[in-house]
Every structure is written in C-alpha cells, then in structure tokens.
Amino acid sequence: MIYLDANATTKPDPQVVEAILPYLTDIYGNASSGHQLGRKARKGLEKARSQVADLMKVSTEEIIFTSGATESINSVLSFVQHEYPERPLLIISAVEHEAVLECASRWENDGGRVKRVAVDAYGRLNLEELQDAIEPGKTALISMIWANNETGVITPLAEVVELAHEAGALVHADAAQMVGRLPVNLSSMAVDYLSLSAHKFHGLKGTGALFVSRRVPFRPWILGGGQERGWRSGTENVTGIVALGLAAEKAAQRFAVGSHESVAHLRDGFEQKLAAEMPQMMIHGQKASRLPNTSSICLPGVDAAGMVILLDQKGIACSGGSACRSASLHPSHVLEAMGFNTEHALSTLRFSLSADTTEAELMEAAEHIISSAGHLCQQRDSLVSF
Ligand code: PLP
C-alpha cells in the first residue's frame, strides 16, 4: 500500500508501538493510584506531558491530555461562550474543520453570534475582513484552523493573534494538521488555546491535547474524578498519552534535521510530475503558504470518487476531499469558500504525505494517477485530453 492519506490519519510509528507495549502488559496501573504500578503509569504520563510541551515550546502545566482535537475544540468553545456572556461574538474562517463548524452552530443555537471570514481563491484568510469583523468588547473568541486539512493552506496566525488581542478577544488555534507537520513555537506567539490530535503525526487515534496558556482562564468541560489537575476528568489513557509523547519527541527530532523541508521537496516533485503529464491540473493553494505534505489537486472532468476507487485497487490510498466527507457527495465547503463549483470539487483529490513517504512511492503513485485519470477520461468519452 502506498499511503497518501496522512491528513486523515498516519501509521503509528513502530518505535511508538514498541514503547507503549509495557503499558499494555506490565504497567497497567491507574495513573491516580499511589502504588508502584500507578506511580509508573504517572511517570510515563508526565514524561509525555514534557515531550508535548517541548514540541511547542510551552510549559508542562499548559498541557491537558484529551481524547483528541475534537474534544479539545469542544471544550474551549463551550468554555469561552459560557465564561463571557457579555461578549457574544465568535469569529471563525469559512474553511474550518467540522469540529469547529458544529461548535459554531451550537454557539449560535445557544444565543451567540458567529461571523465566518472569507478566504481567497488560494484559500488565504482575508485579514482585512477579519479586522472589520472584530467588534472590540463584543468578540469573545477567534477560532482559526491553523493548517487546512483539505488544502494544507496555512492561516497567518501571528497576525490573527495581534488583531484579536488588540480588541481584547481570545484566540484558539485548531492545530490538528499543524502540530507534527511544521515546527510550532508558542513561546513567540501568544495563542491562548490550541488543539491537537496524536494520530496525525504517528501517534494513536483517540488521544490528543489541549494547550491552555497560563495567561488565560479555563474551566473543564468533562467533569468527574478530577484527573488532569481537575481540567479533564476521566481515567487517563496512559497508553495513548505515552504514544503521543514519544510521537511528539520524534517529530521534534525530525524538524531538527529539516525533514519538513524534505517532505515539501518530495511533494513538489510529485506535483511537477503530475502537472507535466496533465497540464489542465490545478493545485489548490499553490500561491499560498501550504503544509509541506499536502497536495490538493483538481483534475478537470475526472471523477474523483472513481479515481479513489481505481487507485485503491492499485494499492494507493488517497482521499477525495476530507476523510469525513469522502462517504458523501456533498461538495467540500472549503473548495466552495475558495470560489469553486460543485463540479470542480467532485474532480478534486487530496494526497497527503507522512513522515514515512518515499520518493519512489510518490513516483509510482504519480504514474498510476496519470494512467487512471486517462482511463477514466476515455471511459467517459470526455473531451478533456491529457
Ligand atoms: N481539526 C482538523 C483540522 C482536523 O483535520 C481534524 C481531523 O481530521 C480534527 C480537527 C479532528 O481531529 P480528531 O478527529 O482527531 O478529533
């Protein structure tokens, strides 16, 4: 299998899997227990907290372990709305992940207001529109997807933070696709809350973290036994958390040797090969700052759903938009926000590289993409010729 669907999830790193085995066999204690097994589990958990904190250059007391970005996002948006009833406005972008979109709908249903800031044809946030949207004293939170899951386009978060803080608003970053893909340094950017998921960077599914800056308040969303210093109750998923910690450490090691630059180089070579054979191909976000691993392309006249099936038969895993939507024919709201029509969206494929992807795999995948697109075009007797 040539796996090019890393934005949906990644393969757990074999070293991570090896490292967690003892927590499934011998170190099965509850991290809140005072005996040896509990203390060992606690030690693993606290080491993981340091590893995650180090990856983002924050302090350990600012990290709360959760079940993933979705939970982290829900807890921040819910907390902020209830904490600041006098500030009813939430601002998001038009290209958020469903986790934020659904929380924004709840925000409205609960009596708040939501403004959705537009992006341009390259998926870039309209900062002027954001500035106009902010109502000082009335804006509680600006929640932005840091790196887009469908296109990889990166939000200029430092600028967003500056505009928000000038108006007294808080900032939440949905960093599910950013953390582990590019270096993140929160010591030089005053983001208030940040959500991440371990499985996007070779950890396990169902584990993540929420960063809460020590400058800002927070109250828990999940109540119970008071774990995570009362910030997130429920017996900790020690195995997943230990995996997250090691995955974070390994991501930091990869960044130290510039692996993100190599990934970008591989992705660019892949896109060049495709474009050379299929000149009508369009790369989404090409003029924007993009994640190094993401290639979202439109092959005009080619049925993306058919391509996903054909490529799967050839052992290539990719996606026709975001994974959450691949089962439905509803066109991507992200592409819609970038000004593309349904037909365009239904001819769009997303290839996303992981830390494991090799050049040979990409070149082989490109050959199959080119031949499969040609095959589908012939079948449909399309006028599009490559
Ligand atoms: N935010 C973004 C940008 C994502 O890509 C995802 C997952 O695809 C999420 C949030 C939700 O992550 P999880 O399903 O791990 O909670």
PDB file of C-alpha atoms in Angstrom, residues 20-265:
ATOM      1  CA  ILE A  20       3.720   1.521  24.691  1.00  0.00           C
ATOM      2  CA  LEU A  21       3.726  -2.276  24.893  1.00  0.00           C
ATOM      3  CA  PRO A  22       4.824  -2.316  28.563  1.00  0.00           C
ATOM      4  CA  TYR A  23       1.858  -0.081  29.379  1.00  0.00           C
ATOM      5  CA  LEU A  24      -0.458  -2.731  27.916  1.00  0.00           C
ATOM      6  CA  THR A  25       1.188  -5.605  29.741  1.00  0.00           C
ATOM      7  CA  ASP A  26       3.023  -4.705  32.956  1.00  0.00           C
ATOM      8  CA  ILE A  27       2.463  -1.010  33.674  1.00  0.00           C
ATOM      9  CA  TYR A  28      -1.328  -1.138  33.633  1.00  0.00           C
ATOM     10  CA  GLY A  29      -1.818   0.851  36.818  1.00  0.00           C
ATOM     11  CA  ASN A  30      -4.224   3.751  37.095  1.00  0.00           C
ATOM     12  CA  ALA A  31      -2.127   6.931  36.971  1.00  0.00           C
ATOM     13  CA  SER A  32      -4.012   8.197  40.032  1.00  0.00           C
ATOM     14  CA  SER A  33      -3.112   5.170  42.166  1.00  0.00           C
ATOM     15  CA  GLY A  34      -0.493   5.582  44.851  1.00  0.00           C
ATOM     16  CA  HIS A  35       1.119   2.156  44.471  1.00  0.00           C
ATOM     17  CA  GLN A  36       4.108   1.257  42.296  1.00  0.00           C
ATOM     18  CA  LEU A  37       2.099   0.469  39.183  1.00  0.00           C
ATOM     19  CA  GLY A  38       0.152   3.678  39.473  1.00  0.00           C
ATOM     20  CA  ARG A  39       3.331   5.688  40.050  1.00  0.00           C
ATOM     21  CA  LYS A  40       4.980   4.126  36.993  1.00  0.00           C
ATOM     22  CA  ALA A  41       1.964   4.964  34.860  1.00  0.00           C
ATOM     23  CA  ARG A  42       2.028   8.528  36.242  1.00  0.00           C
ATOM     24  CA  LYS A  43       5.726   8.810  35.386  1.00  0.00           C
ATOM     25  CA  GLY A  44       5.045   7.812  31.768  1.00  0.00           C
ATOM     26  CA  LEU A  45       2.210  10.294  31.601  1.00  0.00           C
ATOM     27  CA  GLU A  46       4.228  13.201  32.981  1.00  0.00           C
ATOM     28  CA  LYS A  47       7.139  12.417  30.672  1.00  0.00           C
ATOM     29  CA  ALA A  48       4.694  12.616  27.777  1.00  0.00           C
ATOM     30  CA  ARG A  49       3.489  15.999  29.039  1.00  0.00           C
ATOM     31  CA  SER A  50       7.080  17.308  28.887  1.00  0.00           C
ATOM     32  CA  GLN A  51       7.571  15.889  25.408  1.00  0.00           C
ATOM     33  CA  VAL A  52       4.406  17.557  24.100  1.00  0.00           C
ATOM     34  CA  ALA A  53       5.241  20.831  25.876  1.00  0.00           C
ATOM     35  CA  ASP A  54       8.769  20.786  24.418  1.00  0.00           C
ATOM     36  CA  LEU A  55       7.460  20.266  20.893  1.00  0.00           C
ATOM     37  CA  MET A  56       5.512  23.529  21.129  1.00  0.00           C
ATOM     38  CA  LYS A  57       7.894  25.374  23.488  1.00  0.00           C
ATOM     39  CA  VAL A  58       5.350  25.804  26.259  1.00  0.00           C
ATOM     40  CA  SER A  59       5.362  24.727  29.869  1.00  0.00           C
ATOM     41  CA  THR A  60       4.007  21.420  31.111  1.00  0.00           C
ATOM     42  CA  GLU A  61       1.254  22.977  33.215  1.00  0.00           C
ATOM     43  CA  GLU A  62      -0.234  24.385  29.997  1.00  0.00           C
ATOM     44  CA  ILE A  63      -0.889  20.915  28.523  1.00  0.00           C
ATOM     45  CA  ILE A  64      -4.091  18.942  29.183  1.00  0.00           C
ATOM     46  CA  PHE A  65      -4.482  15.494  27.672  1.00  0.00           C
ATOM     47  CA  THR A  66      -7.773  14.837  25.907  1.00  0.00           C
ATOM     48  CA  SER A  67      -9.274  12.294  23.526  1.00  0.00           C
ATOM     49  CA  GLY A  68      -8.215  14.398  20.544  1.00  0.00           C
ATOM     50  CA  ALA A  69      -8.653  17.677  18.745  1.00  0.00           C
ATOM     51  CA  THR A  70     -12.444  17.339  18.580  1.00  0.00           C
ATOM     52  CA  GLU A  71     -12.744  17.176  22.357  1.00  0.00           C
ATOM     53  CA  SER A  72     -10.215  19.972  22.837  1.00  0.00           C
ATOM     54  CA  ILE A  73     -12.105  22.202  20.391  1.00  0.00           C
ATOM     55  CA  ASN A  74     -15.472  21.460  22.031  1.00  0.00           C
ATOM     56  CA  SER A  75     -14.121  22.222  25.472  1.00  0.00           C
ATOM     57  CA  VAL A  76     -12.589  25.580  24.504  1.00  0.00           C
ATOM     58  CA  LEU A  77     -15.548  26.871  22.515  1.00  0.00           C
ATOM     59  CA  SER A  78     -18.003  25.776  25.158  1.00  0.00           C
ATOM     60  CA  PHE A  79     -15.958  27.290  27.995  1.00  0.00           C
ATOM     61  CA  VAL A  80     -15.378  30.649  26.319  1.00  0.00           C
ATOM     62  CA  GLN A  81     -19.041  31.126  25.415  1.00  0.00           C
ATOM     63  CA  HIS A  82     -20.196  30.484  28.958  1.00  0.00           C
ATOM     64  CA  GLU A  83     -17.389  32.476  30.556  1.00  0.00           C
ATOM     65  CA  TYR A  84     -18.014  35.674  28.595  1.00  0.00           C
ATOM     66  CA  PRO A  85     -21.790  36.128  28.128  1.00  0.00           C
ATOM     67  CA  GLU A  86     -21.228  39.862  27.673  1.00  0.00           C
ATOM     68  CA  ARG A  87     -19.149  39.086  24.546  1.00  0.00           C
ATOM     69  CA  PRO A  88     -21.491  37.140  22.266  1.00  0.00           C
ATOM     70  CA  LEU A  89     -19.366  37.085  19.111  1.00  0.00           C
ATOM     71  CA  LEU A  90     -17.318  34.130  17.837  1.00  0.00           C
ATOM     72  CA  ILE A  91     -15.256  34.614  14.675  1.00  0.00           C
ATOM     73  CA  ILE A  92     -14.102  31.659  12.588  1.00  0.00           C
ATOM     74  CA  SER A  93     -12.943  31.245   8.996  1.00  0.00           C
ATOM     75  CA  ALA A  94     -15.083  29.841   6.207  1.00  0.00           C
ATOM     76  CA  VAL A  95     -12.759  26.834   5.911  1.00  0.00           C
ATOM     77  CA  GLU A  96     -12.851  25.319   9.394  1.00  0.00           C
ATOM     78  CA  HIS A  97     -12.992  21.611  10.153  1.00  0.00           C
ATOM     79  CA  GLU A  98     -16.413  20.185  11.031  1.00  0.00           C
ATOM     80  CA  ALA A  99     -15.439  20.073  14.701  1.00  0.00           C
ATOM     81  CA  VAL A 100     -15.280  23.871  14.806  1.00  0.00           C
ATOM     82  CA  LEU A 101     -18.203  24.358  12.401  1.00  0.00           C
ATOM     83  CA  GLU A 102     -20.509  22.263  14.572  1.00  0.00           C
ATOM     84  CA  CYS A 103     -19.391  24.027  17.749  1.00  0.00           C
ATOM     85  CA  ALA A 104     -20.026  27.338  15.990  1.00  0.00           C
ATOM     86  CA  SER A 105     -23.584  26.212  15.159  1.00  0.00           C
ATOM     87  CA  ARG A 106     -24.083  25.311  18.812  1.00  0.00           C
ATOM     88  CA  TRP A 107     -22.715  28.742  19.768  1.00  0.00           C
ATOM     89  CA  GLU A 108     -25.478  30.296  17.615  1.00  0.00           C
ATOM     90  CA  ASN A 109     -28.152  27.944  18.938  1.00  0.00           C
ATOM     91  CA  ASP A 110     -27.129  28.953  22.446  1.00  0.00           C
ATOM     92  CA  GLY A 111     -27.802  32.607  21.639  1.00  0.00           C
ATOM     93  CA  GLY A 112     -24.380  33.777  20.422  1.00  0.00           C
ATOM     94  CA  ARG A 113     -23.375  35.287  17.103  1.00  0.00           C
ATOM     95  CA  VAL A 114     -20.870  33.828  14.632  1.00  0.00           C
ATOM     96  CA  LYS A 115     -19.043  35.582  11.807  1.00  0.00           C
ATOM     97  CA  ARG A 116     -17.311  33.487   9.153  1.00  0.00           C
ATOM     98  CA  VAL A 117     -14.371  35.231   7.490  1.00  0.00           C
ATOM     99  CA  ALA A 118     -13.823  34.580   3.782  1.00  0.00           C
ATOM    100  CA  VAL A 119     -10.739  33.178   2.091  1.00  0.00           C
ATOM    101  CA  ASP A 120      -9.488  33.941  -1.420  1.00  0.00           C
ATOM    102  CA  ALA A 121      -9.156  31.550  -4.364  1.00  0.00           C
ATOM    103  CA  TYR A 122      -5.880  30.255  -2.873  1.00  0.00           C
ATOM    104  CA  GLY A 123      -7.511  29.562   0.487  1.00  0.00           C
ATOM    105  CA  ARG A 124      -5.800  32.519   2.168  1.00  0.00           C
ATOM    106  CA  LEU A 125      -7.658  34.203   5.005  1.00  0.00           C
ATOM    107  CA  ASN A 126      -8.890  37.721   4.237  1.00  0.00           C
ATOM    108  CA  LEU A 127      -7.214  39.621   7.071  1.00  0.00           C
ATOM    109  CA  GLU A 128      -8.962  42.884   6.213  1.00  0.00           C
ATOM    110  CA  GLU A 129     -12.316  41.173   6.507  1.00  0.00           C
ATOM    111  CA  LEU A 130     -11.217  39.702   9.816  1.00  0.00           C
ATOM    112  CA  GLN A 131     -10.238  43.137  11.069  1.00  0.00           C
ATOM    113  CA  ASP A 132     -13.649  44.533  10.046  1.00  0.00           C
ATOM    114  CA  ALA A 133     -15.446  41.574  11.633  1.00  0.00           C
ATOM    115  CA  ILE A 134     -13.904  42.073  15.050  1.00  0.00           C
ATOM    116  CA  GLU A 135     -16.138  44.027  17.416  1.00  0.00           C
ATOM    117  CA  PRO A 136     -13.962  45.197  20.318  1.00  0.00           C
ATOM    118  CA  GLY A 137     -15.575  44.361  23.638  1.00  0.00           C
ATOM    119  CA  LYS A 138     -18.105  42.078  21.930  1.00  0.00           C
ATOM    120  CA  THR A 139     -15.780  39.432  20.445  1.00  0.00           C
ATOM    121  CA  ALA A 140     -15.090  36.601  22.842  1.00  0.00           C
ATOM    122  CA  LEU A 141     -13.056  34.291  20.641  1.00  0.00           C
ATOM    123  CA  ILE A 142     -11.428  33.962  17.252  1.00  0.00           C
ATOM    124  CA  SER A 143     -11.017  30.285  16.389  1.00  0.00           C
ATOM    125  CA  MET A 144      -8.929  29.536  13.330  1.00  0.00           C
ATOM    126  CA  ILE A 145      -7.805  26.366  11.609  1.00  0.00           C
ATOM    127  CA  TRP A 146      -4.020  26.773  11.575  1.00  0.00           C
ATOM    128  CA  ALA A 147      -3.386  24.434   8.642  1.00  0.00           C
ATOM    129  CA  ASN A 148      -6.275  23.330   6.490  1.00  0.00           C
ATOM    130  CA  ASN A 149      -6.938  19.597   6.380  1.00  0.00           C
ATOM    131  CA  GLU A 150      -8.118  19.652   2.766  1.00  0.00           C
ATOM    132  CA  THR A 151      -5.704  22.069   1.095  1.00  0.00           C
ATOM    133  CA  GLY A 152      -2.871  22.401   3.616  1.00  0.00           C
ATOM    134  CA  VAL A 153      -3.158  26.206   3.393  1.00  0.00           C
ATOM    135  CA  ILE A 154      -1.764  27.888   6.497  1.00  0.00           C
ATOM    136  CA  THR A 155      -3.510  30.671   8.400  1.00  0.00           C
ATOM    137  CA  PRO A 156      -1.287  33.664   9.301  1.00  0.00           C
ATOM    138  CA  LEU A 157      -1.870  33.014  12.976  1.00  0.00           C
ATOM    139  CA  ALA A 158       0.536  35.646  14.332  1.00  0.00           C
ATOM    140  CA  GLU A 159      -1.459  38.363  12.537  1.00  0.00           C
ATOM    141  CA  VAL A 160      -4.733  36.892  13.799  1.00  0.00           C
ATOM    142  CA  VAL A 161      -3.407  36.904  17.370  1.00  0.00           C
ATOM    143  CA  GLU A 162      -2.337  40.529  17.083  1.00  0.00           C
ATOM    144  CA  LEU A 163      -5.717  41.689  15.751  1.00  0.00           C
ATOM    145  CA  ALA A 164      -7.602  39.630  18.341  1.00  0.00           C
ATOM    146  CA  HIS A 165      -5.614  40.788  21.339  1.00  0.00           C
ATOM    147  CA  GLU A 166      -5.830  44.445  20.302  1.00  0.00           C
ATOM    148  CA  ALA A 167      -9.611  44.018  20.614  1.00  0.00           C
ATOM    149  CA  GLY A 168      -9.475  42.005  23.823  1.00  0.00           C
ATOM    150  CA  ALA A 169     -10.547  38.762  22.143  1.00  0.00           C
ATOM    151  CA  LEU A 170      -9.057  35.331  22.812  1.00  0.00           C
ATOM    152  CA  VAL A 171      -7.559  33.077  20.124  1.00  0.00           C
ATOM    153  CA  HIS A 172      -7.980  29.340  19.682  1.00  0.00           C
ATOM    154  CA  ALA A 173      -5.931  27.516  17.034  1.00  0.00           C
ATOM    155  CA  ASP A 174      -7.171  24.242  15.596  1.00  0.00           C
ATOM    156  CA  ALA A 175      -3.693  22.827  15.062  1.00  0.00           C
ATOM    157  CA  ALA A 176      -4.698  19.228  14.326  1.00  0.00           C
ATOM    158  CA  GLN A 177      -2.885  19.347  10.981  1.00  0.00           C
ATOM    159  CA  MET A 178      -0.126  21.737  12.020  1.00  0.00           C
ATOM    160  CA  VAL A 179       1.466  20.130  15.058  1.00  0.00           C
ATOM    161  CA  GLY A 180       3.915  17.461  13.976  1.00  0.00           C
ATOM    162  CA  ARG A 181       3.944  18.721  10.389  1.00  0.00           C
ATOM    163  CA  LEU A 182       5.775  22.017  10.876  1.00  0.00           C
ATOM    164  CA  PRO A 183       7.653  23.400  13.877  1.00  0.00           C
ATOM    165  CA  VAL A 184       5.336  25.227  16.279  1.00  0.00           C
ATOM    166  CA  ASN A 185       6.822  27.722  18.703  1.00  0.00           C
ATOM    167  CA  LEU A 186       4.239  29.173  21.069  1.00  0.00           C
ATOM    168  CA  SER A 187       6.879  30.998  23.091  1.00  0.00           C
ATOM    169  CA  SER A 188       6.960  33.586  20.312  1.00  0.00           C
ATOM    170  CA  MET A 189       3.244  33.668  19.506  1.00  0.00           C
ATOM    171  CA  ALA A 190       0.636  34.436  22.147  1.00  0.00           C
ATOM    172  CA  VAL A 191      -2.028  31.927  21.117  1.00  0.00           C
ATOM    173  CA  ASP A 192      -4.416  31.360  24.038  1.00  0.00           C
ATOM    174  CA  TYR A 193      -5.751  27.868  23.319  1.00  0.00           C
ATOM    175  CA  LEU A 194      -4.608  25.197  20.865  1.00  0.00           C
ATOM    176  CA  SER A 195      -5.995  21.779  19.965  1.00  0.00           C
ATOM    177  CA  LEU A 196      -4.094  18.807  18.561  1.00  0.00           C
ATOM    178  CA  SER A 197      -4.509  15.112  17.767  1.00  0.00           C
ATOM    179  CA  ALA A 198      -1.792  12.472  18.148  1.00  0.00           C
ATOM    180  CA  HIS A 199      -2.806  10.301  15.204  1.00  0.00           C
ATOM    181  CA  LYS A 200      -1.963  12.993  12.683  1.00  0.00           C
ATOM    182  CA  PHE A 201       1.740  12.604  13.482  1.00  0.00           C
ATOM    183  CA  HIS A 202       2.286   8.905  14.066  1.00  0.00           C
ATOM    184  CA  GLY A 203       0.695   8.597  17.500  1.00  0.00           C
ATOM    185  CA  LEU A 204      -2.542   6.758  18.252  1.00  0.00           C
ATOM    186  CA  LYS A 205      -6.125   7.644  17.438  1.00  0.00           C
ATOM    187  CA  GLY A 206      -8.289   8.871  20.288  1.00  0.00           C
ATOM    188  CA  THR A 207      -5.570  10.816  22.088  1.00  0.00           C
ATOM    189  CA  GLY A 208      -4.749  14.473  21.873  1.00  0.00           C
ATOM    190  CA  ALA A 209      -4.059  17.548  23.877  1.00  0.00           C
ATOM    191  CA  LEU A 210      -5.320  20.986  24.641  1.00  0.00           C
ATOM    192  CA  PHE A 211      -2.879  23.805  25.259  1.00  0.00           C
ATOM    193  CA  VAL A 212      -4.230  26.467  27.599  1.00  0.00           C
ATOM    194  CA  SER A 213      -1.921  29.430  28.013  1.00  0.00           C
ATOM    195  CA  ARG A 214      -1.249  30.262  31.646  1.00  0.00           C
ATOM    196  CA  ARG A 215      -2.368  33.825  30.855  1.00  0.00           C
ATOM    197  CA  VAL A 216      -5.986  32.811  30.246  1.00  0.00           C
ATOM    198  CA  PRO A 217      -8.754  31.162  32.260  1.00  0.00           C
ATOM    199  CA  PHE A 218     -10.201  27.718  31.665  1.00  0.00           C
ATOM    200  CA  ARG A 219     -12.808  25.527  33.281  1.00  0.00           C
ATOM    201  CA  PRO A 220     -13.275  21.855  32.470  1.00  0.00           C
ATOM    202  CA  TRP A 221     -15.836  20.555  30.029  1.00  0.00           C
ATOM    203  CA  ILE A 222     -15.693  16.958  31.246  1.00  0.00           C
ATOM    204  CA  LEU A 223     -16.368  16.659  34.956  1.00  0.00           C
ATOM    205  CA  GLY A 224     -15.750  13.707  37.218  1.00  0.00           C
ATOM    206  CA  GLY A 225     -12.819  12.381  39.204  1.00  0.00           C
ATOM    207  CA  GLY A 226     -10.682  15.487  38.776  1.00  0.00           C
ATOM    208  CA  GLN A 227      -7.857  13.992  36.702  1.00  0.00           C
ATOM    209  CA  GLU A 228      -5.528  16.291  34.765  1.00  0.00           C
ATOM    210  CA  ARG A 229      -5.454  18.641  37.759  1.00  0.00           C
ATOM    211  CA  GLY A 230      -9.212  18.921  37.538  1.00  0.00           C
ATOM    212  CA  TRP A 231      -9.127  20.204  33.972  1.00  0.00           C
ATOM    213  CA  ARG A 232     -10.260  16.999  32.279  1.00  0.00           C
ATOM    214  CA  SER A 233     -11.788  14.201  34.269  1.00  0.00           C
ATOM    215  CA  GLY A 234     -11.710  10.539  33.356  1.00  0.00           C
ATOM    216  CA  THR A 235      -9.053   7.892  33.965  1.00  0.00           C
ATOM    217  CA  GLU A 236      -6.176   8.871  31.720  1.00  0.00           C
ATOM    218  CA  ASN A 237      -5.493   6.905  28.544  1.00  0.00           C
ATOM    219  CA  VAL A 238      -1.908   6.281  29.624  1.00  0.00           C
ATOM    220  CA  THR A 239      -1.035   4.160  26.589  1.00  0.00           C
ATOM    221  CA  GLY A 240      -2.263   6.766  24.140  1.00  0.00           C
ATOM    222  CA  ILE A 241      -0.659   9.588  26.084  1.00  0.00           C
ATOM    223  CA  VAL A 242       2.741   7.852  26.248  1.00  0.00           C
ATOM    224  CA  ALA A 243       2.444   7.278  22.492  1.00  0.00           C
ATOM    225  CA  LEU A 244       1.598  10.945  21.953  1.00  0.00           C
ATOM    226  CA  GLY A 245       4.626  11.999  23.989  1.00  0.00           C
ATOM    227  CA  LEU A 246       7.047   9.869  22.015  1.00  0.00           C
ATOM    228  CA  ALA A 247       5.442  10.850  18.705  1.00  0.00           C
ATOM    229  CA  ALA A 248       5.959  14.494  19.727  1.00  0.00           C
ATOM    230  CA  GLU A 249       9.598  13.887  20.608  1.00  0.00           C
ATOM    231  CA  LYS A 250      10.184  12.137  17.304  1.00  0.00           C
ATOM    232  CA  ALA A 251       8.513  14.985  15.407  1.00  0.00           C
ATOM    233  CA  ALA A 252      10.859  17.446  17.146  1.00  0.00           C
ATOM    234  CA  GLN A 253      13.830  15.290  16.131  1.00  0.00           C
ATOM    235  CA  ARG A 254      12.639  15.264  12.527  1.00  0.00           C
ATOM    236  CA  PHE A 255      12.278  19.053  12.492  1.00  0.00           C
ATOM    237  CA  ALA A 256      15.806  19.421  13.881  1.00  0.00           C
ATOM    238  CA  VAL A 257      17.135  17.793  10.712  1.00  0.00           C
ATOM    239  CA  GLY A 258      14.799  19.707   8.414  1.00  0.00           C
ATOM    240  CA  SER A 259      12.573  16.779   7.474  1.00  0.00           C
ATOM    241  CA  HIS A 260       9.663  19.130   6.780  1.00  0.00           C
ATOM    242  CA  GLU A 261      11.742  20.718   4.029  1.00  0.00           C
ATOM    243  CA  SER A 262      12.461  17.311   2.517  1.00  0.00           C
ATOM    244  CA  VAL A 263       8.755  16.466   2.611  1.00  0.00           C
ATOM    245  CA  ALA A 264       7.962  19.720   0.773  1.00  0.00           C
ATOM    246  CA  HIS A 265      10.608  18.848  -1.814  1.00  0.00           C
TER     247      HIS A 265
END
